[in-house]
Amino acid sequence: MTDGCDLELINLTKKYGDALAVDQINARFDAGKYVCLLGPSGCGKSSTLRMIAGHEAVTGGSVVLDGFDVSHLPPAKRGTAMMFQNYALFPHLTVRDNVAFSLRMKGENKSSRHAIANELLELVDMTALADRLPSQLSGGQQQRVALARALVTKPKVLLLDEPLSALDPFLRIRMRAELKKLQRELGITFIHVTHGQDEALALGDELVVMNNAVIEQSGPAREVWSAPKTEFVARFMGGHNVITLGGTKVALRADDVTFGKTGLAATITSVEYQGNHVALTTRTEAGDEVLALLADTTFFDTPKNPGDAVLLAWDEGRLHRLQA
């Protein structure tokens, strides 16, 4: 495509019987971006990913890749590859043969497919374990093999369905960094489904926040986090308070809330020390819950306790009006 747009979803819809899983969504993803689809369970993000991959039939609309409608092509003919949540490695094949499997199905000779597999194993730092079986690998190592196997077909778009969910927290953070580095090196589009806001912010150039089968907001990661358009996005992305002021719903970042000599009357309901800052939950007279994140030094200069009355203050310019 002349404008460098790699992938476009046009009125994409998925129904299971009478249940609407994805409701006429529209999105464009530029080539070479790391895109995170996120939202709560059942919001439609995995169905969207599976329709892009061709593992789920499209009920309506189109998946357009490089200017061509691929909606009705089988997965192998689309130019996409999918890495599944459970890795789905063949237990009886070695690491090298797992990676080379799709090339074997295409009739590629053994020495040629092994040479390609070895290149990819080097890319994911698994060369030393090429002759092992999946059962002899850790979760993180299995994930790398699954990644190499997905990349062996040289896809234009790599689709990742909650790829880090099976890993322990420490390894998840390490693998996040490796996925981002790999995506930058390869320069191809990654579309990564997650329900974790931290994961999406750490990885995504672009975020697509879904809820109830529709896209609530999409755009650059920083924009979605710092300027949520709806109450759902403000609450789901975290770090924001949703307050009603003068009959209008507004979002306000928790780190923009301070305690002043004048301001909105509230009572502290909980105090939680979180290392470099302290999280204070307060309740206003109107019943809104407002979170304030104070630097630990600021808090310990004038400590507060549950039950204390406070006046909440902020810079008016930091209030962000929400759409209904």
Tab-separated table of C-alpha atoms in Angstrom:
chain	number	residue	atom	x	y	z
A	1	MET	CA	0.000	0.000	0.000
A	2	THR	CA	1.279	3.427	-0.861
A	3	ASP	CA	0.510	4.950	2.537
A	4	GLY	CA	2.428	2.212	4.393
A	5	CYS	CA	-0.702	1.022	6.184
A	6	ASP	CA	-0.196	-2.639	6.871
A	7	LEU	CA	-3.493	-3.823	8.313
A	8	GLU	CA	-7.024	-2.458	8.275
A	9	LEU	CA	-10.185	-3.767	9.933
A	10	ILE	CA	-13.361	-2.530	8.227
A	11	ASN	CA	-16.707	-2.964	10.030
A	12	LEU	CA	-15.344	-6.242	11.389
A	13	THR	CA	-18.100	-8.251	13.085
A	14	LYS	CA	-18.308	-11.634	14.832
A	15	LYS	CA	-21.449	-13.351	16.080
A	16	TYR	CA	-21.724	-16.686	17.859
A	17	GLY	CA	-25.396	-17.513	17.301
A	18	ASP	CA	-27.242	-14.499	18.712
A	19	ALA	CA	-24.288	-13.373	20.848
A	20	LEU	CA	-22.372	-10.411	19.403
A	21	ALA	CA	-18.659	-10.798	20.185
A	22	VAL	CA	-17.273	-8.049	17.921
A	23	ASP	CA	-19.519	-5.225	16.726
A	24	GLN	CA	-18.498	-3.502	13.456
A	25	ILE	CA	-15.070	-2.329	14.596
A	26	ASN	CA	-12.821	-0.162	12.427
A	27	ALA	CA	-9.067	0.230	12.931
A	28	ARG	CA	-5.922	0.934	10.913
A	29	PHE	CA	-2.457	-0.219	11.962
A	30	ASP	CA	0.638	1.204	10.274
A	31	ALA	CA	3.354	-1.189	9.152
A	32	GLY	CA	5.994	-2.041	11.739
A	33	LYS	CA	4.007	-1.003	14.832
A	34	TYR	CA	3.654	-2.926	18.097
A	35	VAL	CA	-0.111	-2.864	18.745
A	36	CYS	CA	-1.737	-4.064	21.976
A	37	LEU	CA	-5.420	-5.027	22.027
A	38	LEU	CA	-6.593	-4.873	25.613
A	39	GLY	CA	-9.743	-5.003	27.668
A	40	PRO	CA	-11.531	-7.200	30.198
A	41	SER	CA	-12.371	-10.866	29.590
A	42	GLY	CA	-15.127	-11.295	27.026
A	43	CYS	CA	-14.677	-7.846	25.425
A	44	GLY	CA	-13.966	-9.282	21.943
A	45	LYS	CA	-10.185	-8.854	21.724
A	46	SER	CA	-9.313	-12.554	21.197
A	47	SER	CA	-12.151	-12.997	18.666
A	48	THR	CA	-10.733	-10.002	16.774
A	49	LEU	CA	-7.234	-11.523	16.781
A	50	ARG	CA	-8.553	-14.906	15.615
A	51	MET	CA	-10.485	-13.293	12.747
A	52	ILE	CA	-7.293	-11.503	11.628
A	53	ALA	CA	-5.487	-14.868	11.767
A	54	GLY	CA	-8.233	-16.756	9.925
A	55	HIS	CA	-8.864	-19.132	12.830
A	56	GLU	CA	-12.330	-17.657	13.248
A	57	ALA	CA	-14.757	-16.968	10.375
A	58	VAL	CA	-15.730	-13.338	9.816
A	59	THR	CA	-19.486	-12.743	10.258
A	60	GLY	CA	-19.320	-9.345	8.546
A	61	GLY	CA	-16.809	-6.741	7.381
A	62	SER	CA	-13.235	-7.238	6.167
A	63	VAL	CA	-9.636	-7.833	7.190
A	64	VAL	CA	-7.446	-5.976	4.674
A	65	LEU	CA	-3.704	-6.690	4.643
A	66	ASP	CA	-1.397	-4.718	2.339
A	67	GLY	CA	-4.393	-3.572	0.309
A	68	PHE	CA	-5.905	-7.037	-0.174
A	69	ASP	CA	-9.043	-8.384	1.505
A	70	VAL	CA	-7.821	-11.597	3.182
A	71	SER	CA	-11.043	-12.245	5.142
A	72	HIS	CA	-11.865	-15.459	3.304
A	73	LEU	CA	-8.351	-16.838	2.821
A	74	PRO	CA	-7.091	-19.780	4.948
A	75	PRO	CA	-4.565	-18.853	7.682
A	76	ALA	CA	-1.517	-20.063	5.743
A	77	LYS	CA	-2.316	-17.820	2.758
A	78	ARG	CA	-2.810	-14.539	4.663
A	79	GLY	CA	0.708	-13.343	5.451
A	80	THR	CA	-0.016	-13.580	9.176
A	81	ALA	CA	1.247	-16.002	11.835
A	82	MET	CA	-0.188	-16.682	15.276
A	83	MET	CA	1.538	-17.511	18.522
A	84	PHE	CA	-0.908	-19.235	20.847
A	85	GLN	CA	-1.313	-18.756	24.585
A	86	ASN	CA	-0.417	-22.400	25.388
A	87	TYR	CA	2.467	-22.433	22.807
A	88	ALA	CA	1.019	-25.669	21.233
A	89	LEU	CA	4.435	-27.268	20.628
A	90	PHE	CA	4.586	-30.834	19.293
A	91	PRO	CA	5.826	-32.922	22.248
A	92	HIS	CA	7.489	-35.622	20.097
A	93	LEU	CA	9.528	-33.187	17.957
A	94	THR	CA	12.813	-31.527	18.900
A	95	VAL	CA	13.004	-27.766	19.259
A	96	ARG	CA	14.568	-27.483	15.774
A	97	ASP	CA	11.911	-29.695	14.163
A	98	ASN	CA	9.127	-27.778	15.916
A	99	VAL	CA	10.414	-24.542	14.407
A	100	ALA	CA	10.867	-26.132	10.962
A	101	PHE	CA	7.483	-27.910	10.944
A	102	SER	CA	5.575	-25.589	8.598
A	103	LEU	CA	8.510	-25.651	6.127
A	104	ARG	CA	8.368	-29.456	6.186
A	105	MET	CA	4.642	-29.263	5.369
A	106	LYS	CA	5.534	-27.068	2.370
A	107	GLY	CA	7.949	-29.719	1.118
A	108	GLU	CA	11.172	-27.855	1.964
A	109	ASN	CA	14.126	-30.277	2.106
A	110	LYS	CA	15.632	-31.149	5.472
A	111	SER	CA	18.944	-29.287	5.224
A	112	SER	CA	17.251	-26.120	3.940
A	113	ARG	CA	14.498	-26.078	6.594
A	114	HIS	CA	16.993	-26.844	9.383
A	115	ALA	CA	19.228	-23.979	8.212
A	116	ILE	CA	16.265	-21.554	8.397
A	117	ALA	CA	15.191	-22.961	11.788
A	118	ASN	CA	18.736	-22.549	13.126
A	119	GLU	CA	18.748	-18.865	12.097
A	120	LEU	CA	15.528	-18.253	14.009
A	121	LEU	CA	16.718	-20.191	17.059
A	122	GLU	CA	19.769	-17.928	17.098
A	123	LEU	CA	17.453	-14.904	16.934
A	124	VAL	CA	15.556	-16.068	20.052
A	125	ASP	CA	18.741	-17.282	21.808
A	126	MET	CA	17.792	-20.999	21.767
A	127	THR	CA	20.580	-22.471	19.605
A	128	ALA	CA	22.071	-24.473	22.497
A	129	LEU	CA	18.752	-26.273	23.120
A	130	ALA	CA	17.891	-27.102	19.488
A	131	ASP	CA	17.966	-30.887	20.043
A	132	ARG	CA	15.815	-30.933	23.208
A	133	LEU	CA	12.157	-31.898	23.429
A	134	PRO	CA	9.580	-29.349	24.669
A	135	SER	CA	9.167	-31.278	27.955
A	136	GLN	CA	12.838	-30.544	28.739
A	137	LEU	CA	12.315	-26.766	28.508
A	138	SER	CA	11.143	-24.106	30.971
A	139	GLY	CA	8.057	-22.005	30.240
A	140	GLY	CA	10.153	-19.091	29.002
A	141	GLN	CA	12.177	-21.376	26.716
A	142	GLN	CA	8.995	-22.945	25.292
A	143	GLN	CA	7.725	-19.475	24.568
A	144	ARG	CA	10.839	-18.616	22.562
A	145	VAL	CA	10.453	-21.797	20.507
A	146	ALA	CA	6.799	-20.930	19.808
A	147	LEU	CA	7.903	-17.454	18.752
A	148	ALA	CA	10.580	-18.822	16.393
A	149	ARG	CA	8.051	-21.277	14.936
A	150	ALA	CA	5.551	-18.447	14.278
A	151	LEU	CA	8.264	-16.355	12.568
A	152	VAL	CA	9.536	-19.139	10.294
A	153	THR	CA	6.926	-18.313	7.609
A	154	LYS	CA	8.210	-14.687	7.438
A	155	PRO	CA	4.801	-13.165	8.259
A	156	LYS	CA	3.900	-9.525	7.591
A	157	VAL	CA	1.939	-9.511	10.847
A	158	LEU	CA	2.628	-11.585	13.968
A	159	LEU	CA	-0.414	-12.191	16.190
A	160	LEU	CA	0.175	-12.958	19.884
A	161	ASP	CA	-2.664	-14.221	22.084
A	162	GLU	CA	-1.803	-13.423	25.735
A	163	PRO	CA	1.709	-14.840	25.170
A	164	LEU	CA	3.043	-13.929	28.633
A	165	SER	CA	0.130	-15.067	30.801
A	166	ALA	CA	1.634	-18.478	31.633
A	167	LEU	CA	4.918	-17.033	32.920
A	168	ASP	CA	5.825	-15.991	36.455
A	169	PRO	CA	5.912	-12.194	37.064
A	170	PHE	CA	9.709	-11.844	36.973
A	171	LEU	CA	10.047	-13.775	33.698
A	172	ARG	CA	7.061	-11.929	32.220
A	173	ILE	CA	8.860	-8.588	32.626
A	174	ARG	CA	12.044	-10.013	31.081
A	175	MET	CA	10.166	-11.520	28.131
A	176	ARG	CA	8.347	-8.208	27.583
A	177	ALA	CA	11.677	-6.518	26.933
A	178	GLU	CA	12.728	-9.336	24.595
A	179	LEU	CA	9.481	-9.191	22.589
A	180	LYS	CA	9.847	-5.429	22.113
A	181	LYS	CA	13.498	-5.771	21.058
A	182	LEU	CA	12.648	-8.571	18.621
A	183	GLN	CA	9.791	-6.589	17.070
A	184	ARG	CA	12.105	-3.616	16.519
A	185	GLU	CA	14.773	-5.830	14.940
A	186	LEU	CA	12.296	-7.566	12.609
A	187	GLY	CA	10.384	-4.390	11.750
A	188	ILE	CA	7.095	-6.254	11.284
A	189	THR	CA	3.713	-5.502	12.828
A	190	PHE	CA	2.992	-7.278	16.126
A	191	ILE	CA	-0.610	-7.431	17.383
A	192	HIS	CA	-0.635	-8.590	20.987
A	193	VAL	CA	-3.768	-9.395	23.010
A	194	THR	CA	-3.555	-8.797	26.765
A	195	HIS	CA	-5.787	-7.832	29.675
A	196	GLY	CA	-2.817	-6.303	31.538
A	197	GLN	CA	-2.518	-2.524	31.397
A	198	ASP	CA	1.144	-2.581	32.513
A	199	GLU	CA	2.000	-5.054	29.758
A	200	ALA	CA	0.174	-2.998	27.115
A	201	LEU	CA	1.859	0.261	28.173
A	202	ALA	CA	5.304	-1.377	28.291
A	203	LEU	CA	4.978	-2.905	24.821
A	204	GLY	CA	2.479	-1.033	22.702
A	205	ASP	CA	3.273	1.807	20.313
A	206	GLU	CA	-0.495	1.808	19.759
A	207	LEU	CA	-3.236	0.688	22.164
A	208	VAL	CA	-6.731	-0.470	21.232
A	209	VAL	CA	-8.991	-0.611	24.308
A	210	MET	CA	-12.064	-2.814	23.811
A	211	ASN	CA	-15.194	-3.211	25.927
A	212	ASN	CA	-18.519	-4.921	25.188
A	213	ALA	CA	-17.558	-5.876	21.599
A	214	VAL	CA	-16.538	-2.351	20.511
A	215	ILE	CA	-13.389	-0.202	20.528
A	216	GLU	CA	-13.681	2.398	23.306
A	217	GLN	CA	-10.475	4.195	22.327
A	218	SER	CA	-7.379	3.635	20.214
A	219	GLY	CA	-4.224	5.624	19.607
A	220	PRO	CA	-0.626	6.054	20.775
A	221	ALA	CA	-0.050	4.437	24.189
A	222	ARG	CA	0.782	7.693	25.977
A	223	GLU	CA	-2.286	9.435	24.573
A	224	VAL	CA	-4.677	6.654	25.608
A	225	TRP	CA	-3.234	6.572	29.120
A	226	SER	CA	-2.957	10.302	29.739
A	227	ALA	CA	-6.088	11.448	27.868
A	228	PRO	CA	-8.794	8.783	28.281
A	229	LYS	CA	-11.929	9.605	26.294
A	230	THR	CA	-14.493	7.622	28.276
A	231	GLU	CA	-15.149	6.673	31.884
A	232	PHE	CA	-14.452	3.030	31.038
A	233	VAL	CA	-10.985	3.797	29.601
A	234	ALA	CA	-10.118	6.088	32.529
A	235	ARG	CA	-11.016	3.388	35.054
A	236	PHE	CA	-9.643	0.423	33.098
A	237	MET	CA	-6.242	1.967	32.321
A	238	GLY	CA	-5.794	2.838	36.004
A	239	GLY	CA	-4.031	5.833	37.509
A	240	HIS	CA	-7.096	8.043	36.982
A	241	ASN	CA	-9.918	9.189	39.213
A	242	VAL	CA	-13.375	9.704	37.735
A	243	ILE	CA	-15.105	12.548	39.579
A	244	THR	CA	-18.392	14.390	39.029
A	245	LEU	CA	-17.847	18.155	39.318
A	246	GLY	CA	-20.680	20.581	38.608
A	247	GLY	CA	-22.694	17.828	36.936
A	248	THR	CA	-19.824	16.914	34.546
A	249	LYS	CA	-17.749	13.702	34.654
A	250	VAL	CA	-14.014	14.375	34.554
A	251	ALA	CA	-10.854	12.275	34.798
A	252	LEU	CA	-7.942	13.332	36.998
A	253	ARG	CA	-4.659	11.497	37.376
A	254	ALA	CA	-4.048	10.212	40.895
A	255	ASP	CA	-0.551	11.762	40.907
A	256	ASP	CA	-2.103	15.192	40.202
A	257	VAL	CA	-4.128	15.146	43.448
A	258	THR	CA	-2.649	16.922	46.473
A	259	PHE	CA	-3.933	18.091	49.864
A	260	GLY	CA	-4.417	21.836	50.210
A	261	LYS	CA	-5.709	24.557	52.528
A	262	THR	CA	-8.715	24.902	50.214
A	263	GLY	CA	-10.353	22.333	47.979
A	264	LEU	CA	-12.857	19.472	47.829
A	265	ALA	CA	-13.726	18.091	51.268
A	266	ALA	CA	-13.017	14.374	51.693
A	267	THR	CA	-12.175	11.749	54.319
A	268	ILE	CA	-9.222	9.373	54.089
A	269	THR	CA	-10.410	5.733	53.970
A	270	SER	CA	-7.074	3.928	53.469
A	271	VAL	CA	-3.326	4.553	53.373
A	272	GLU	CA	-0.998	2.179	51.533
A	273	TYR	CA	2.788	2.530	51.445
A	274	GLN	CA	4.067	1.502	47.981
A	275	GLY	CA	7.773	2.262	48.181
A	276	ASN	CA	8.551	5.482	46.329
A	277	HIS	CA	5.017	6.762	46.860
A	278	VAL	CA	2.062	6.406	49.220
A	279	ALA	CA	-1.456	5.704	47.907
A	280	LEU	CA	-4.212	7.446	49.865
A	281	THR	CA	-7.810	6.568	49.077
A	282	THR	CA	-10.347	9.221	50.048
A	283	ARG	CA	-14.125	9.586	49.825
A	284	THR	CA	-15.782	12.911	49.014
A	285	GLU	CA	-19.048	14.114	50.558
A	286	ALA	CA	-20.750	13.265	47.226
A	287	GLY	CA	-19.529	9.668	47.605
A	288	ASP	CA	-16.809	9.726	44.902
A	289	GLU	CA	-13.709	7.701	45.679
A	290	VAL	CA	-10.562	9.713	44.914
A	291	LEU	CA	-7.054	8.252	44.941
A	292	ALA	CA	-4.035	10.469	45.649
A	293	LEU	CA	-0.474	9.275	45.002
A	294	LEU	CA	2.003	11.272	47.077
A	295	ALA	CA	5.781	10.994	46.994
A	296	ASP	CA	6.852	9.167	50.163
A	297	THR	CA	8.883	12.195	51.344
A	298	THR	CA	5.834	14.480	50.918
A	299	PHE	CA	3.606	12.050	52.818
A	300	PHE	CA	5.989	11.499	55.743
A	301	ASP	CA	6.508	15.257	56.204
A	302	THR	CA	2.821	15.455	57.238
A	303	PRO	CA	1.493	11.874	57.664
A	304	LYS	CA	-2.234	11.160	57.371
A	305	ASN	CA	-4.385	8.344	58.789
A	306	PRO	CA	-7.709	6.732	57.869
A	307	GLY	CA	-10.541	8.880	59.212
A	308	ASP	CA	-8.656	12.180	58.773
A	309	ALA	CA	-10.549	14.991	57.048
A	310	VAL	CA	-8.650	16.548	54.111
A	311	LEU	CA	-9.179	19.076	51.329
A	312	LEU	CA	-8.329	17.690	47.867
A	313	ALA	CA	-6.621	20.130	45.490
A	314	TRP	CA	-5.345	20.000	41.903
A	315	ASP	CA	-4.380	22.211	39.016
A	316	GLU	CA	-7.599	22.898	37.053
A	317	GLY	CA	-5.650	22.444	33.803
A	318	ARG	CA	-5.117	18.782	34.714
A	319	LEU	CA	-8.829	17.923	34.675
A	320	HIS	CA	-9.801	15.949	31.598
A	321	ARG	CA	-13.430	16.022	30.427
A	322	LEU	CA	-14.887	12.609	29.531
A	323	GLN	CA	-17.335	11.758	26.783
A	324	ALA	CA	-20.656	10.369	27.991
